Amino acid sequence: MITTLFIAAVVLMAIGMPIAFSLGMAAALSVFVGGKYPQAIVFKEMFTGIDSFPLMAVPFFILAAEIMSGGALTLVLLRFASQFVGHLRGGLGHANILSLTLFSGISGSALADAAGPGSMMVKMMDKAGYSRAYAAALTASTAIVGPIIPPSIIMIIYALQDESVSVGGLFIAGFAPGILIAVAMAIVNWRVCVKRDYRSREPRPTMREILVNSFKAIPALMLVVLILVGIRFGIFTPTEASVVAVFYALICGKFVYRTLEWSALPSIIARSAFLTASVLFVVAASGAFAWVLTINGLPQQLANLIISWDLSPIAFLIAVNIFLLLFGIFMEPLPGVMILVPILAPISAALGIDPIHFAMVVIVNLTLGMITPPVGGLLFVTSVATKVPLSALTRELPPFLVAHAIVLMMLTFIPAISTWLPHTLGF
């Protein structure tokens, strides 16, 4: 069954079939070839994979992000970010990084960040004299903070696979790595702008403009604070926090920014439903795929094999990094978490590695796969949204990939980056 499972999955993905269909059909085919279980077990396991109360947070966080975007949030955050860094050397690049980092605290999705504020910033950078391919590469490289800074869909999925961590703890843990990635992107942007002499044409804003733009941005920025404070002090669960986020987004869009029209809600809800269905279908198919692995004892066999190597915690983390970087080239983060975390998390726990530390290493690692060719989904979305050829975008990536690798090594060897804040707050 295992051989059939992997061969079918690889072949189906190689011919261009979507990840969810590839995993689901591979699971069904392996069950059929094995002959021990009825085909209905695949559908049962797919349903079981999404039959979870915490997963209800996914559609509500997606809906909240769509409502906030429909309520002119993108323009508000762009103005807020540009006023602080827009007038500096490479200022529009820095504004791109800052706006995507701020927007990630609303969307939780790298793809939404790249297609929304990211594509708008690419147009602005192009008009200001930046290379359009460079602007697109900067956008794609920065957008991966979307799943790292809370709220994050991938963190919700991870917490379902590893009971030793909580959604709230992972949300808090994502702040420092997300900011570290943004700083690394800003350093690369500064170096490139100095080398290519990209100068800012943005005027320095007046104090009055800064105060006005900052005041307008406060309601949008408070959404993340509301979610984290509510979860930390037990006012509501992460799932309940997602519902609160929806109502908060409605109030901001309709009554604070006054740009959200009731007539736009049906299309917003439909778009959110489509995104939710695509995410949960991947989770369901990954659940069936992981079930086939489990009933054939592969996780236990791999765990025993790795334990028999008697690796130190550091050696194990290095091995995991290499494996996940290779795995992430060909697999999206969500199915990667569903399939690999039940295998790797117990081993890391047995080696005494902090579960929050290990979770952030896995999440950042798999997220990097979104910008690594040939499969990197974020590259394709950015290429389409910005109308930049994929080949040109890819040529601009190396400096950013090097910066990401340095950040990943820092997360690996300095656990406090991801654990200090959640432990300090009691997670």
PDB file of C-alpha atoms in Angstrom, residues 159 281 393:
ATOM      1  CA  ALA A 159      -1.968  22.552  16.713  1.00  0.00           C
ATOM      2  CA  PHE A 281     -10.312  20.015   0.934  1.00  0.00           C
ATOM      3  CA  LEU A 393      11.045  36.884 -10.975  1.00  0.00           C
TER       4      LEU A 393
END
